[in-house]
PDB file of C-alpha atoms in Angstrom:
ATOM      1  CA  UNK A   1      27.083  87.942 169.774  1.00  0.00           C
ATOM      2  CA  UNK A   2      23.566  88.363 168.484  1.00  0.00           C
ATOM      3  CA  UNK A   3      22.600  86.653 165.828  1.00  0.00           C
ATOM      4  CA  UNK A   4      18.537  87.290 165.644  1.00  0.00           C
ATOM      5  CA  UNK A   5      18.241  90.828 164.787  1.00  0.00           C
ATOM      6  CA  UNK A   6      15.609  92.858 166.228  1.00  0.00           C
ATOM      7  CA  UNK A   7      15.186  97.290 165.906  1.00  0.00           C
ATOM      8  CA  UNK A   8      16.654  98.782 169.192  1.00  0.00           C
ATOM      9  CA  UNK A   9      13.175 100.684 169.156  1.00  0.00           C
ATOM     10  CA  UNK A  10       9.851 100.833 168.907  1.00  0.00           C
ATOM     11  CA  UNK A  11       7.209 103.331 170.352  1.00  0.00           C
ATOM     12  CA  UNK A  12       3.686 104.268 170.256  1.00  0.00           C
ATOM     13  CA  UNK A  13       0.710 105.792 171.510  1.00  0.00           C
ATOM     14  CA  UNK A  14      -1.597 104.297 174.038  1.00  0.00           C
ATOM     15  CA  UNK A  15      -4.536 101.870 172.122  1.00  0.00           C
ATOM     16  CA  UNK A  16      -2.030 101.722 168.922  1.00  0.00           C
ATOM     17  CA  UNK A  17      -0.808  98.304 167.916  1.00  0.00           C
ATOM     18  CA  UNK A  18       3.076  97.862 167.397  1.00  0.00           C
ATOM     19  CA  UNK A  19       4.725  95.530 166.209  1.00  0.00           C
ATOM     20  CA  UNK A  20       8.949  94.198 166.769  1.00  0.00           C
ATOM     21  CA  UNK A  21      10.442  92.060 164.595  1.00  0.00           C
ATOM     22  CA  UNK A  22      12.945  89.343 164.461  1.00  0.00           C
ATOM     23  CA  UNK A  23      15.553  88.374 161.655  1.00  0.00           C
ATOM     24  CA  UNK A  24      17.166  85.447 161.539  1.00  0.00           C
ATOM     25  CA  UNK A  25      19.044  83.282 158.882  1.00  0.00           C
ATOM     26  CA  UNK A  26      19.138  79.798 157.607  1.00  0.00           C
ATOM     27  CA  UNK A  27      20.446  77.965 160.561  1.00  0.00           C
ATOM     28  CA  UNK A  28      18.040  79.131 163.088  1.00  0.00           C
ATOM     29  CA  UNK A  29      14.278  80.281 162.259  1.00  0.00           C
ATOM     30  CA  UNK A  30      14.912  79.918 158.951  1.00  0.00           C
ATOM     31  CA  UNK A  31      16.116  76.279 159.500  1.00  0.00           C
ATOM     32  CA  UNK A  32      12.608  75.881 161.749  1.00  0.00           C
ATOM     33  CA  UNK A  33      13.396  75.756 165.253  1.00  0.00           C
ATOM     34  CA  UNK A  34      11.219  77.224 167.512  1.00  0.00           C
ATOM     35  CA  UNK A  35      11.420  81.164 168.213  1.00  0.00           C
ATOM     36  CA  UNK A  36      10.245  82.685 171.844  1.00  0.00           C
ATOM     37  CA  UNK A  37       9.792  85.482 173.136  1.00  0.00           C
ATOM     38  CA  UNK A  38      10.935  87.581 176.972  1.00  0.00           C
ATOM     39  CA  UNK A  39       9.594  90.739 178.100  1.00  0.00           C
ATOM     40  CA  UNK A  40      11.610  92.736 180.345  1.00  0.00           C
ATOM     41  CA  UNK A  41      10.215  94.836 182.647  1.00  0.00           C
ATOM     42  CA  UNK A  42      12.394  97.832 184.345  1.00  0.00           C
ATOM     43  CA  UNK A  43      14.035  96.387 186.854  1.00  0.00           C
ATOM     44  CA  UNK A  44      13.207  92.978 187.152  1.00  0.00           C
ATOM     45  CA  UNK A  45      14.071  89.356 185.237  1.00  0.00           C
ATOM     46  CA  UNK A  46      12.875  88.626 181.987  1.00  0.00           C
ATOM     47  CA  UNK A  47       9.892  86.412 181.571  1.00  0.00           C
ATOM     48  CA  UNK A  48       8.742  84.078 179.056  1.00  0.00           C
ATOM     49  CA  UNK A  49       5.915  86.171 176.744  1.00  0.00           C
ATOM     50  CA  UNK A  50       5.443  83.608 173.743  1.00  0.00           C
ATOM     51  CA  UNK A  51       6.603  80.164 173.809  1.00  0.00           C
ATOM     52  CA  UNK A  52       7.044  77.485 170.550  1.00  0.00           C
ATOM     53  CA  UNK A  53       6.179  80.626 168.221  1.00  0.00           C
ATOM     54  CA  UNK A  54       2.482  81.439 168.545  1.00  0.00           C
ATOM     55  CA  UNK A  55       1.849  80.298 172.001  1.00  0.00           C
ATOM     56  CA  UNK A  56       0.949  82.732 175.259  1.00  0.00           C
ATOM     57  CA  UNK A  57       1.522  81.178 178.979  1.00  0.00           C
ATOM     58  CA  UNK A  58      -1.069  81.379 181.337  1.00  0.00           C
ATOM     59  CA  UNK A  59      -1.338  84.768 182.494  1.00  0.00           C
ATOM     60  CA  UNK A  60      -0.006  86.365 179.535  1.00  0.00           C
ATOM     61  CA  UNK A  61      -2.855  89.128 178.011  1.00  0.00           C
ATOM     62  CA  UNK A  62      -4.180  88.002 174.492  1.00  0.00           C
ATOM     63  CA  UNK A  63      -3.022  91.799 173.456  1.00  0.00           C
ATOM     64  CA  UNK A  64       0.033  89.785 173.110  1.00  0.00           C
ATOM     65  CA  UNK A  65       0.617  87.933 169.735  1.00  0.00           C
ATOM     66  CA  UNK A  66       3.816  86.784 167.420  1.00  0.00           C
ATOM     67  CA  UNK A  67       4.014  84.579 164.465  1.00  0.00           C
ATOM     68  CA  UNK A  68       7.136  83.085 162.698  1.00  0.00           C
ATOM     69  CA  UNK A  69       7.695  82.947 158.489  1.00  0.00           C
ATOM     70  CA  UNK A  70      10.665  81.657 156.810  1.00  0.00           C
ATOM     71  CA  UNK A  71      13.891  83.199 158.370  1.00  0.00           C
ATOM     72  CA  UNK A  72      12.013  85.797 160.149  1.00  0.00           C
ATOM     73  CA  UNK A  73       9.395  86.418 163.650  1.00  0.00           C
ATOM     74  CA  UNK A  74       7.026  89.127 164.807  1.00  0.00           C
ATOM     75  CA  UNK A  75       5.797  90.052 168.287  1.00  0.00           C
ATOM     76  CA  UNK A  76       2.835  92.340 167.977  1.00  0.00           C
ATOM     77  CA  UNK A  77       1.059  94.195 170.745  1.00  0.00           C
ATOM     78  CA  UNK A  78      -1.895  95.888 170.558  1.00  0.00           C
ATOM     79  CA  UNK A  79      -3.766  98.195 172.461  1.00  0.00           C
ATOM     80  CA  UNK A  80      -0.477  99.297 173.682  1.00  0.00           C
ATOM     81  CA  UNK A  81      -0.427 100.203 177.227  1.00  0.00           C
ATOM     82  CA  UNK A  82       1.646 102.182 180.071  1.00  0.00           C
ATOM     83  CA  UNK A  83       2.885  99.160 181.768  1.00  0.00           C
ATOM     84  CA  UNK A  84       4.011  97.268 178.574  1.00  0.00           C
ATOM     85  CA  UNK A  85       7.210  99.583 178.309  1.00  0.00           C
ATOM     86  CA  UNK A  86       9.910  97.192 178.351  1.00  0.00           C
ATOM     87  CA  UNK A  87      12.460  95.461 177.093  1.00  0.00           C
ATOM     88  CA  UNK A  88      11.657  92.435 174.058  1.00  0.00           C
ATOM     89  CA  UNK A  89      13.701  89.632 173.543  1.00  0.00           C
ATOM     90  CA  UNK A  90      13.637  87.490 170.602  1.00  0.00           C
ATOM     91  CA  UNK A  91      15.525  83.471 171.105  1.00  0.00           C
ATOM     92  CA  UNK A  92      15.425  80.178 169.376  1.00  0.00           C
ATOM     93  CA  UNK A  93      18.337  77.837 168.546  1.00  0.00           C
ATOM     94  CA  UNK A  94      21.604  78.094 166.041  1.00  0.00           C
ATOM     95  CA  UNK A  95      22.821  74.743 164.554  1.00  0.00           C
ATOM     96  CA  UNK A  96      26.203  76.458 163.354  1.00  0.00           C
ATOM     97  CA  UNK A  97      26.754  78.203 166.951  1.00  0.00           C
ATOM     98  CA  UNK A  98      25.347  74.880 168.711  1.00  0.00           C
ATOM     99  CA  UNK A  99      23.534  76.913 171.103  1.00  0.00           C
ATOM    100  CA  UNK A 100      20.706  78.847 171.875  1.00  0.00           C
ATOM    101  CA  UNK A 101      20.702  82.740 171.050  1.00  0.00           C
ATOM    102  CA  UNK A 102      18.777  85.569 171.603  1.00  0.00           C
ATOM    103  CA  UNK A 103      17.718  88.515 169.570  1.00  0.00           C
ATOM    104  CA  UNK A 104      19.676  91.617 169.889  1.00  0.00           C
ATOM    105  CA  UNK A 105      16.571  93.020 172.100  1.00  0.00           C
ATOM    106  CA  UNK A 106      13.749  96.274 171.347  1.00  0.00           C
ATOM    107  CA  UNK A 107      13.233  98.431 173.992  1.00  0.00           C
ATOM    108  CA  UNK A 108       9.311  99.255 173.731  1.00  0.00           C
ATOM    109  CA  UNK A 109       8.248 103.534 174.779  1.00  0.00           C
ATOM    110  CA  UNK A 110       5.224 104.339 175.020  1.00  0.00           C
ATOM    111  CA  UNK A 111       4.554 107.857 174.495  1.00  0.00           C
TER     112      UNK A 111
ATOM    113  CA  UNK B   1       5.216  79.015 191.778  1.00  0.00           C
ATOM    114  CA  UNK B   2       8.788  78.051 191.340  1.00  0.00           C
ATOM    115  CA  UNK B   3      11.848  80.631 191.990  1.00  0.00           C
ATOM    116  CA  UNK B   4      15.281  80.945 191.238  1.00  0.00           C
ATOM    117  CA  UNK B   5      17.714  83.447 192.640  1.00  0.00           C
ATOM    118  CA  UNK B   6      21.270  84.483 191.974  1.00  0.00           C
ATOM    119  CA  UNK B   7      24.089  84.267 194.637  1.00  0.00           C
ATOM    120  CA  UNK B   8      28.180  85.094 194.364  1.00  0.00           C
ATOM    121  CA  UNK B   9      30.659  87.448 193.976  1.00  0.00           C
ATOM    122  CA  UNK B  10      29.780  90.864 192.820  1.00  0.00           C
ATOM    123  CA  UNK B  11      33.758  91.631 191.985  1.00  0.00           C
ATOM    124  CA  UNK B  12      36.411  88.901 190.244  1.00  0.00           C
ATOM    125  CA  UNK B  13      39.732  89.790 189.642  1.00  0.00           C
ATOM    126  CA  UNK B  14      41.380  89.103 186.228  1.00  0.00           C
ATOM    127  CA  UNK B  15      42.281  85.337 185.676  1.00  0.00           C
ATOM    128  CA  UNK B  16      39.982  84.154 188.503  1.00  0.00           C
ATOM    129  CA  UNK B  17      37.531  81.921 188.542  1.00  0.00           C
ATOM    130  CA  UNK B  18      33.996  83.421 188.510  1.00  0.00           C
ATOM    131  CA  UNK B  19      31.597  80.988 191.007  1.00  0.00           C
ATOM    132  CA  UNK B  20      27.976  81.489 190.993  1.00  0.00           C
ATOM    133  CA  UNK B  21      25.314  79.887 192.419  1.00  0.00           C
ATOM    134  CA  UNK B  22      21.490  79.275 191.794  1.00  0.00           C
ATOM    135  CA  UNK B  23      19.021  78.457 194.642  1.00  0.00           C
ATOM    136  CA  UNK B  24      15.824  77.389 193.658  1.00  0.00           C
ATOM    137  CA  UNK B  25      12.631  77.359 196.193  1.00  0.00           C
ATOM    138  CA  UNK B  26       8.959  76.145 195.146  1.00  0.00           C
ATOM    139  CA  UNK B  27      10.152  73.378 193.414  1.00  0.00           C
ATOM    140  CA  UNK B  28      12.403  70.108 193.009  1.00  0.00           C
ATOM    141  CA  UNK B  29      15.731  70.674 190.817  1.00  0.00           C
ATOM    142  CA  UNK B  30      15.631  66.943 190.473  1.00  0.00           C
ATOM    143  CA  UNK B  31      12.014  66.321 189.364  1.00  0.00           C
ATOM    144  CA  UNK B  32      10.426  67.368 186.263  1.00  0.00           C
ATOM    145  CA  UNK B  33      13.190  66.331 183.896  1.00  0.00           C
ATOM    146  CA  UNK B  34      14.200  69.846 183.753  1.00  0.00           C
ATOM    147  CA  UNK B  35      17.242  71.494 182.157  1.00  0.00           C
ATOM    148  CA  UNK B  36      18.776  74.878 184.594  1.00  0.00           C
ATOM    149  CA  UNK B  37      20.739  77.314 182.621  1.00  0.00           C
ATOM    150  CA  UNK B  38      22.927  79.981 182.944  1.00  0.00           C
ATOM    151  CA  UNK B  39      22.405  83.220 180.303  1.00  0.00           C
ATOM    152  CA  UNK B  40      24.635  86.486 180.622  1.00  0.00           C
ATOM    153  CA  UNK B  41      23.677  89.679 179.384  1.00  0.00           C
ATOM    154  CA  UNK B  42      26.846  91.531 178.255  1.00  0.00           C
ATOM    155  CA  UNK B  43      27.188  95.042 177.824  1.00  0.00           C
ATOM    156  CA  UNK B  44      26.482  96.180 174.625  1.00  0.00           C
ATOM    157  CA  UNK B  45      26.046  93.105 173.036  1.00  0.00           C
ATOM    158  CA  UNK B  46      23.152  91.644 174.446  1.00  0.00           C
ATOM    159  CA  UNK B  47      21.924  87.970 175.850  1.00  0.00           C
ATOM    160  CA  UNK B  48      24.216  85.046 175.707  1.00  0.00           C
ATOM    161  CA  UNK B  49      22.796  81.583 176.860  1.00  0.00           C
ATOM    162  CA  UNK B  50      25.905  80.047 178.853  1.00  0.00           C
ATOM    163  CA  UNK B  51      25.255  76.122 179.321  1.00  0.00           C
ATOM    164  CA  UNK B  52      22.822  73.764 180.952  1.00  0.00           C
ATOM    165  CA  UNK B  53      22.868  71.138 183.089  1.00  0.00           C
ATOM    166  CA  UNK B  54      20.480  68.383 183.446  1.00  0.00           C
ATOM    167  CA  UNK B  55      19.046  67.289 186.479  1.00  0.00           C
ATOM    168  CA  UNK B  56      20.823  63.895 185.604  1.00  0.00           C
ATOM    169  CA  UNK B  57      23.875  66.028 186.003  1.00  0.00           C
ATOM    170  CA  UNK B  58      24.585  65.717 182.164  1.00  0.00           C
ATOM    171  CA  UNK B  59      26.032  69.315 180.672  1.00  0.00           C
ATOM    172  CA  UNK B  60      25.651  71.254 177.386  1.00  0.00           C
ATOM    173  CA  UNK B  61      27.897  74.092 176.588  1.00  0.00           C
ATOM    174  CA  UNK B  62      27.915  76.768 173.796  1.00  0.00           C
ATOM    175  CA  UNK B  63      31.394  76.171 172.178  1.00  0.00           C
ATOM    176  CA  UNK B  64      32.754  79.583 172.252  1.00  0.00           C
ATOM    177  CA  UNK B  65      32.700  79.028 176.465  1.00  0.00           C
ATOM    178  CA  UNK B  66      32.937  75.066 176.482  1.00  0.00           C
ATOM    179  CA  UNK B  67      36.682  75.670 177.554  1.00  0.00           C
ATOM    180  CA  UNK B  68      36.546  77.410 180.565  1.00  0.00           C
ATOM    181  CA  UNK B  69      32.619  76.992 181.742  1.00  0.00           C
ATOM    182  CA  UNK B  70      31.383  74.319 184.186  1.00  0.00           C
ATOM    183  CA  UNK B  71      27.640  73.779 185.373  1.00  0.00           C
ATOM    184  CA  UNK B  72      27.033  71.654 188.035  1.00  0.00           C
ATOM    185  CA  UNK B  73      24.355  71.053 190.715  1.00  0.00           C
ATOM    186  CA  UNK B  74      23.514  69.678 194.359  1.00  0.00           C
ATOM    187  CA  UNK B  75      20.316  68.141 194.171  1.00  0.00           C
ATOM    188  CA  UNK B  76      20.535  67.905 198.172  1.00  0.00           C
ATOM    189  CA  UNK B  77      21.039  71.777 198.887  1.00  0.00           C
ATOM    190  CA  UNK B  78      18.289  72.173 195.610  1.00  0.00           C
ATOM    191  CA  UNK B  79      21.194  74.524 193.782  1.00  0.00           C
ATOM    192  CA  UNK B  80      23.190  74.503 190.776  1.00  0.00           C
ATOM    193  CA  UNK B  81      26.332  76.214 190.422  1.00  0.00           C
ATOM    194  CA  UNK B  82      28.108  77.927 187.680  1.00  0.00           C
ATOM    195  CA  UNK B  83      32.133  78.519 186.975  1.00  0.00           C
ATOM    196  CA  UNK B  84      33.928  80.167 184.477  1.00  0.00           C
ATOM    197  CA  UNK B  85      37.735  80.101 184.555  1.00  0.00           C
ATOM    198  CA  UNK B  86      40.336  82.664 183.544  1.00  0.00           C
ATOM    199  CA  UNK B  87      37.830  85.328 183.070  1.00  0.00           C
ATOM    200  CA  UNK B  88      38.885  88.984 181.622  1.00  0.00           C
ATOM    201  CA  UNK B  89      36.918  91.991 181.593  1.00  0.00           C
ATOM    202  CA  UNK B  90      34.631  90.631 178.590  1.00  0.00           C
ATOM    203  CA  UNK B  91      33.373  88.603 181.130  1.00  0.00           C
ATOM    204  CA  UNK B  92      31.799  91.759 182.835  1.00  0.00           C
ATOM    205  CA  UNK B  93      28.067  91.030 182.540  1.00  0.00           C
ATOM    206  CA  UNK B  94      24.577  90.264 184.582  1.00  0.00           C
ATOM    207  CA  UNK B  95      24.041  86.332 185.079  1.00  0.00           C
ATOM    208  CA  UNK B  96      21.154  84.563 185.190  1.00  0.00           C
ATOM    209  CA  UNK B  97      20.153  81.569 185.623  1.00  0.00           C
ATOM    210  CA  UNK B  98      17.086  80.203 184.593  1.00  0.00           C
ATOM    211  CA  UNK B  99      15.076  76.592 183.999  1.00  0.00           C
ATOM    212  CA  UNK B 100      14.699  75.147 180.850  1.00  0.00           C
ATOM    213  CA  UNK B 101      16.651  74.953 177.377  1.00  0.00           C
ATOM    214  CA  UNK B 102      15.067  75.749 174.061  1.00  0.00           C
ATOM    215  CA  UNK B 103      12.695  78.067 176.139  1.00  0.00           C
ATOM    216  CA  UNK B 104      13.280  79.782 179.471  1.00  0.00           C
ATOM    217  CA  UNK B 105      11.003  79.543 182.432  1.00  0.00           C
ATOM    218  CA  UNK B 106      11.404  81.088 184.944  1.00  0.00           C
ATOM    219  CA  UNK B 107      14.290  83.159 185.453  1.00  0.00           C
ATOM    220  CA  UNK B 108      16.219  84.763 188.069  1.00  0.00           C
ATOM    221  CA  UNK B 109      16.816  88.525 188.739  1.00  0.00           C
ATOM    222  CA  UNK B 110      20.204  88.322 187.861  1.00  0.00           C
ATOM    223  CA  UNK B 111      23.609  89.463 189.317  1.00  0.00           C
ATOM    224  CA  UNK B 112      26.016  91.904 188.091  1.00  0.00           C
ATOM    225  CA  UNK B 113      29.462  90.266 187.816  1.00  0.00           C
ATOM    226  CA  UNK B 114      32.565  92.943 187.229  1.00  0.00           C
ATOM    227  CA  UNK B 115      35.533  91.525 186.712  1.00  0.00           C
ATOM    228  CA  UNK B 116      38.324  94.303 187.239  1.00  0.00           C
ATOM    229  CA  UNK B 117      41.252  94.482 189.334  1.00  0.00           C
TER     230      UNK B 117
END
């Protein structure tokens, strides 16, 4: 269903910076609509992270950053922490599915 | 701040309809010009954004579900409501619902919906 495709992994040591990435194709980022981004914490709903590419809601740490280039995203967090182990969600819009659509998700460890 | 939460049948047989609904409290479903959605996460295969409707009452569906999914809401209970016809066991999944289309904010914490016999 998935048509953003994200690693199913990523890990790293407390402090490190990490990075998850998000391909897409020619009729979604590539075709430049907007890409956001949901963390997931254990247990609980997903909530909005990044919002129109770049940008962090209120509340959101600035450890939290993404960008967007041609058909492709990034969400990068650094000084990685505990409590940042989640789920990561990459979504923006498909003209040839007519819908909205979500990246196939990373599940953050860290060590 | 504004919450949304998940009500409805944890178990649908085969060929039933599935009925959900979404209450939402902090908040006016009919102010704001805001868009509710419902988003499934299926087994295996990750997030699938369902449909919206507006609080107009106008709909939006993704095509692969336009035929059997219906979003609707009650501006007087402050709900809206989603159903899904003829479902099979692909239809196994945790719903959410959730404001907004193009970005998603907030959401609900979701209900598992298994449809078995």
């Amino acid at each position: 269903q998935s048509v953003l495709t994200q690693p199913p992994s990523v890990s790293g040591a407390p402090g490190q910076r990490i990075t998850i990435s998000c391909t897409g194709s020619s009729s979604n980022i590539g075709a430049g609509y907007d890409v956001h981004w949901y963390q997931q914490l254990p247990g609980t709903a997903p909530k909005l992270l990044i919002y129109n590419n770049i940008n962090r809601p209120s509340g959101v740490p600035d450890r939290f950053s993404a960008s967007k280039s041609g058909t492709s995203a990034s969400l990068a967090i650094s000084g990685l922490q505990a409590e940042d182990e989640a789920d990561y969600y990459c979504q923006s819009h498909d003209s040839s599915l007519s819908g909205y659509v979500f990246g196939t998700g990373t599940e953050v460890t860290v060590l | 701040q504004m919450q949304l939460q998940e009500s409805g049948p944890g178990l649908v047989k085969p060929s039933q309809t599935l009925s959900l609904t979404c209450t939402v409290s902090s908040g006016s479903i009919s102010s704001g010009n805001f868009y509710w959605s419902w988003i499934r996460l299926l087994p295996g295969k990750g997030l699938e954004w369902i449909g919206y409707v507006y609080s107009s009452g106008s709909t939006y569906y993704i095509p692969s579900l336009k035929s059997r999914a219906t979003v609707s809401l009650d501006v007087s209970k402050n709900q809206f409501f989603l159903k899904l016809n003829f479902v099979t066991a692909a239809d196994t999944a945790v719903y959410y619902c959730a404001r907004g289309a193009g970005r998603f904010d907030p959401w609900g914490q979701g209900t598992l919906v298994t449809v078995s016999s």
